[in-house]
mmCIF file of C-alpha atoms in Angstrom:
data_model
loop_
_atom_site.group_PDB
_atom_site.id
_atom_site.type_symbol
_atom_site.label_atom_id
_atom_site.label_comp_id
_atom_site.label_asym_id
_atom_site.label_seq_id
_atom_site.Cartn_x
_atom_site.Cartn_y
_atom_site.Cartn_z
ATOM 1 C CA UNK A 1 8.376 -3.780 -34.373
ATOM 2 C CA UNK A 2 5.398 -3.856 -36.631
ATOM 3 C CA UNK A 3 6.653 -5.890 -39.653
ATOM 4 C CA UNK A 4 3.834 -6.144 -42.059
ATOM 5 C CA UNK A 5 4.093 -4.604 -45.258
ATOM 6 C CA UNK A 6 3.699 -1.177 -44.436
ATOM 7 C CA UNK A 7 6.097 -1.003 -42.117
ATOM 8 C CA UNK A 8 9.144 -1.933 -44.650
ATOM 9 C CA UNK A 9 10.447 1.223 -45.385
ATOM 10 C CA UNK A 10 10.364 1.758 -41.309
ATOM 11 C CA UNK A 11 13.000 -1.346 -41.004
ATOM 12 C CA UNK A 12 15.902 0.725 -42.185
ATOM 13 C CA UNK A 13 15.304 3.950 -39.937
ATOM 14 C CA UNK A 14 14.854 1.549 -36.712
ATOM 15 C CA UNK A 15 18.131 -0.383 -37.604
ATOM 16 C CA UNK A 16 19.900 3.697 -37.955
ATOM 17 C CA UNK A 17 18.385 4.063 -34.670
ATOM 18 C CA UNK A 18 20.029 1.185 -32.796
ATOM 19 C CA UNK A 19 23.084 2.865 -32.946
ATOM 20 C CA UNK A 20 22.311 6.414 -32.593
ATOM 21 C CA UNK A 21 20.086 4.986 -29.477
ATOM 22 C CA UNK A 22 22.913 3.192 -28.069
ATOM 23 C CA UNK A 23 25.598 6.220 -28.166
ATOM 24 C CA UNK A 24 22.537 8.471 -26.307
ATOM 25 C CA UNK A 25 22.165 5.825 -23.570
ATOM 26 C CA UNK A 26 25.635 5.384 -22.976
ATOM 27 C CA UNK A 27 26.154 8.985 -22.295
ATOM 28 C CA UNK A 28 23.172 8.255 -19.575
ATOM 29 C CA UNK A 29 23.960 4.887 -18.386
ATOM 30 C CA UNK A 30 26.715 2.511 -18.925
ATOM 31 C CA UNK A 31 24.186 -0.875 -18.159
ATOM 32 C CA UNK A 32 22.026 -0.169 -21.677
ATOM 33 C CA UNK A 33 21.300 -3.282 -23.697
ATOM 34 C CA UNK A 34 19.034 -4.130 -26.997
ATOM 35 C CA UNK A 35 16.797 -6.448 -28.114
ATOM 36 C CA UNK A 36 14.498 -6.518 -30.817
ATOM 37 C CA UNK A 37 11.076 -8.099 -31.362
ATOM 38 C CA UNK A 38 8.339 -8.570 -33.954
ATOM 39 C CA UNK A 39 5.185 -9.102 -34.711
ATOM 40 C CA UNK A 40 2.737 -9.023 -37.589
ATOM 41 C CA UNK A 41 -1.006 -10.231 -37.375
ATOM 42 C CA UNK A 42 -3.533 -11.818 -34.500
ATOM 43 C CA UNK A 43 -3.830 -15.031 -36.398
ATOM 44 C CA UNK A 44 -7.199 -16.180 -34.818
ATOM 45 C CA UNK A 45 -10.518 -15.042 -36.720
ATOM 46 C CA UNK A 46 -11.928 -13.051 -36.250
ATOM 47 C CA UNK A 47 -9.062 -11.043 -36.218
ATOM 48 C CA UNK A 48 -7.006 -12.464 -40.062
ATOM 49 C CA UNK A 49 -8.309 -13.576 -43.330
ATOM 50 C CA UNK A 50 -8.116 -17.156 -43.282
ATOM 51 C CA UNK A 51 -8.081 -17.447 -46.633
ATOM 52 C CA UNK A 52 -5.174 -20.527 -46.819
ATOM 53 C CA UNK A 53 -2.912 -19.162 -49.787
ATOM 54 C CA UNK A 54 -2.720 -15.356 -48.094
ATOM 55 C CA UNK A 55 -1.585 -17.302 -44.513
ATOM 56 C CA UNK A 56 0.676 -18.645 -46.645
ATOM 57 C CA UNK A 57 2.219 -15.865 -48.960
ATOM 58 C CA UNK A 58 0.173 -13.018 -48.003
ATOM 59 C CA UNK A 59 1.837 -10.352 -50.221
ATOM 60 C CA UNK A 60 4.979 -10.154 -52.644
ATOM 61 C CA UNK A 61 7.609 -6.886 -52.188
ATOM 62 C CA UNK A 62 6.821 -4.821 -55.048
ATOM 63 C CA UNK A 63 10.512 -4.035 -55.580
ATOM 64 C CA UNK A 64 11.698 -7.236 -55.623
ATOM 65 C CA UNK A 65 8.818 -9.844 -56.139
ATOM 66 C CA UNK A 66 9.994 -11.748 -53.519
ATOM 67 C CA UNK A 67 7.008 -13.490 -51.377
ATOM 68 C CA UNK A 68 6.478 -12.018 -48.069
ATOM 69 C CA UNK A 69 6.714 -14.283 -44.836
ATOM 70 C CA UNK A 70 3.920 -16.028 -43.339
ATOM 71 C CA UNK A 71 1.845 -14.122 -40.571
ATOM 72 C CA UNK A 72 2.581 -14.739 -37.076
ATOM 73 C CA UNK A 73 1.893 -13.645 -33.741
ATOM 74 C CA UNK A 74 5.427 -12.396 -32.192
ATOM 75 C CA UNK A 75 8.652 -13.353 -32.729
ATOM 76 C CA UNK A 76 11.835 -12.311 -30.025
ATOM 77 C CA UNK A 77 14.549 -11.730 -33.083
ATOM 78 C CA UNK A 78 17.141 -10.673 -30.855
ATOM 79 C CA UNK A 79 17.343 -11.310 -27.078
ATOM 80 C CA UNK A 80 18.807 -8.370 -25.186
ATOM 81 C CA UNK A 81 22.689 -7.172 -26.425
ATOM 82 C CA UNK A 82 25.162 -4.457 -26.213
ATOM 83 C CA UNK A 83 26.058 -5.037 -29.591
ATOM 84 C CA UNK A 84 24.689 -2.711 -32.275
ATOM 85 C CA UNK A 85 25.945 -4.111 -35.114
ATOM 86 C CA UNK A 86 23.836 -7.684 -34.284
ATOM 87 C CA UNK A 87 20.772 -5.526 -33.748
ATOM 88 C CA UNK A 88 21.068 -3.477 -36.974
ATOM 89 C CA UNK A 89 21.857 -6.602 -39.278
ATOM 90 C CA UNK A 90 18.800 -8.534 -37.764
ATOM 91 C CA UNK A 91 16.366 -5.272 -37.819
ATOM 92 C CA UNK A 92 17.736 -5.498 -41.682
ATOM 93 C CA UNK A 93 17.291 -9.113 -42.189
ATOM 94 C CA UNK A 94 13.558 -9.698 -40.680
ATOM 95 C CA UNK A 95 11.097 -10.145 -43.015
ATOM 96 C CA UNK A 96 7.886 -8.112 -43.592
ATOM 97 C CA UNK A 97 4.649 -9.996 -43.525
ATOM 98 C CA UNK A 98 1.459 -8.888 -45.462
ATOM 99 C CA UNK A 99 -1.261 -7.187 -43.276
ATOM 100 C CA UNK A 100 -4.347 -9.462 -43.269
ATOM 101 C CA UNK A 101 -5.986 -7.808 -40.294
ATOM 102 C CA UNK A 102 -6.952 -4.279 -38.847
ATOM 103 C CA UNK A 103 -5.771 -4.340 -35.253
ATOM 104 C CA UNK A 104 -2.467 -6.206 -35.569
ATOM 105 C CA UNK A 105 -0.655 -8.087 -33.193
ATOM 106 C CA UNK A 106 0.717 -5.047 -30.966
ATOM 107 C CA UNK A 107 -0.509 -5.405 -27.590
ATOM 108 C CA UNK A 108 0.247 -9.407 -27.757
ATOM 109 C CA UNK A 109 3.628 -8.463 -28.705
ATOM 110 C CA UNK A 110 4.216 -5.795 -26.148
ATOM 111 C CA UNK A 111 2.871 -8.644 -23.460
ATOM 112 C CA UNK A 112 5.499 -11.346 -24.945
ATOM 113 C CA UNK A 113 8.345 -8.428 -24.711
ATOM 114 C CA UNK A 114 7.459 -7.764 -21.124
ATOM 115 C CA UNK A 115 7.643 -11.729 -20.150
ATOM 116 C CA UNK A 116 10.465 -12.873 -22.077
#
């Protein structure tokens, strides 16, 4: 999943999903795991800002102030499971970045999905 910022009202919907998904498959299939990966910006110019504070807190969550997390390229959050509840609480628990580039991370995240 895209986490940057405007992809946080997303987070909730894909977490809903995991179960809904799961109940689907299982009517298919009965060997139906998930997993759940992220990723945010291409951190190499001239792809990102590089300005050093935004790499650092690039954005805060306009409902709560919080700072957002620092950029990165992908992260595997959850390695493959049957269990939905695990998937939902870490789709709910990842935190959004800020967006400091235009094409994203997507295809380097699809390519670290594929080979992990």
């Amino acid at each position: 999943m895209d986490l940057s910022y405007s992809m946080n009202d997303d987070k909730k919907k894909l977490a809903e999903l995991g179960n809904s998904l799961s109940e689907k498959m299982k009517e298919i299939t009965e060997n139906f795991r998930l997993g759940f990966g992220s990723f945010v910006d291409k951190k190499t110019m001239p792809y990102v800002s590089t300005v050093p504070n935004k790499l650092e807190v690039p954005c805060h969550d306009e409902e709560t102030g919080t700072p957002c997390a620092a950029p990165y390229g992908f992260h595997n959050q959850l390695s493959l499971t049957e269990d939905t509840t695990q998937f939902q609480s870490k789709v709910m628990n990842a935190p959004i970045s800020g967006n400091l580039d235009t094409p994203e991370g997507g295809f380097d995240a699809i390519v670290q999905a594929i080979s992990c």
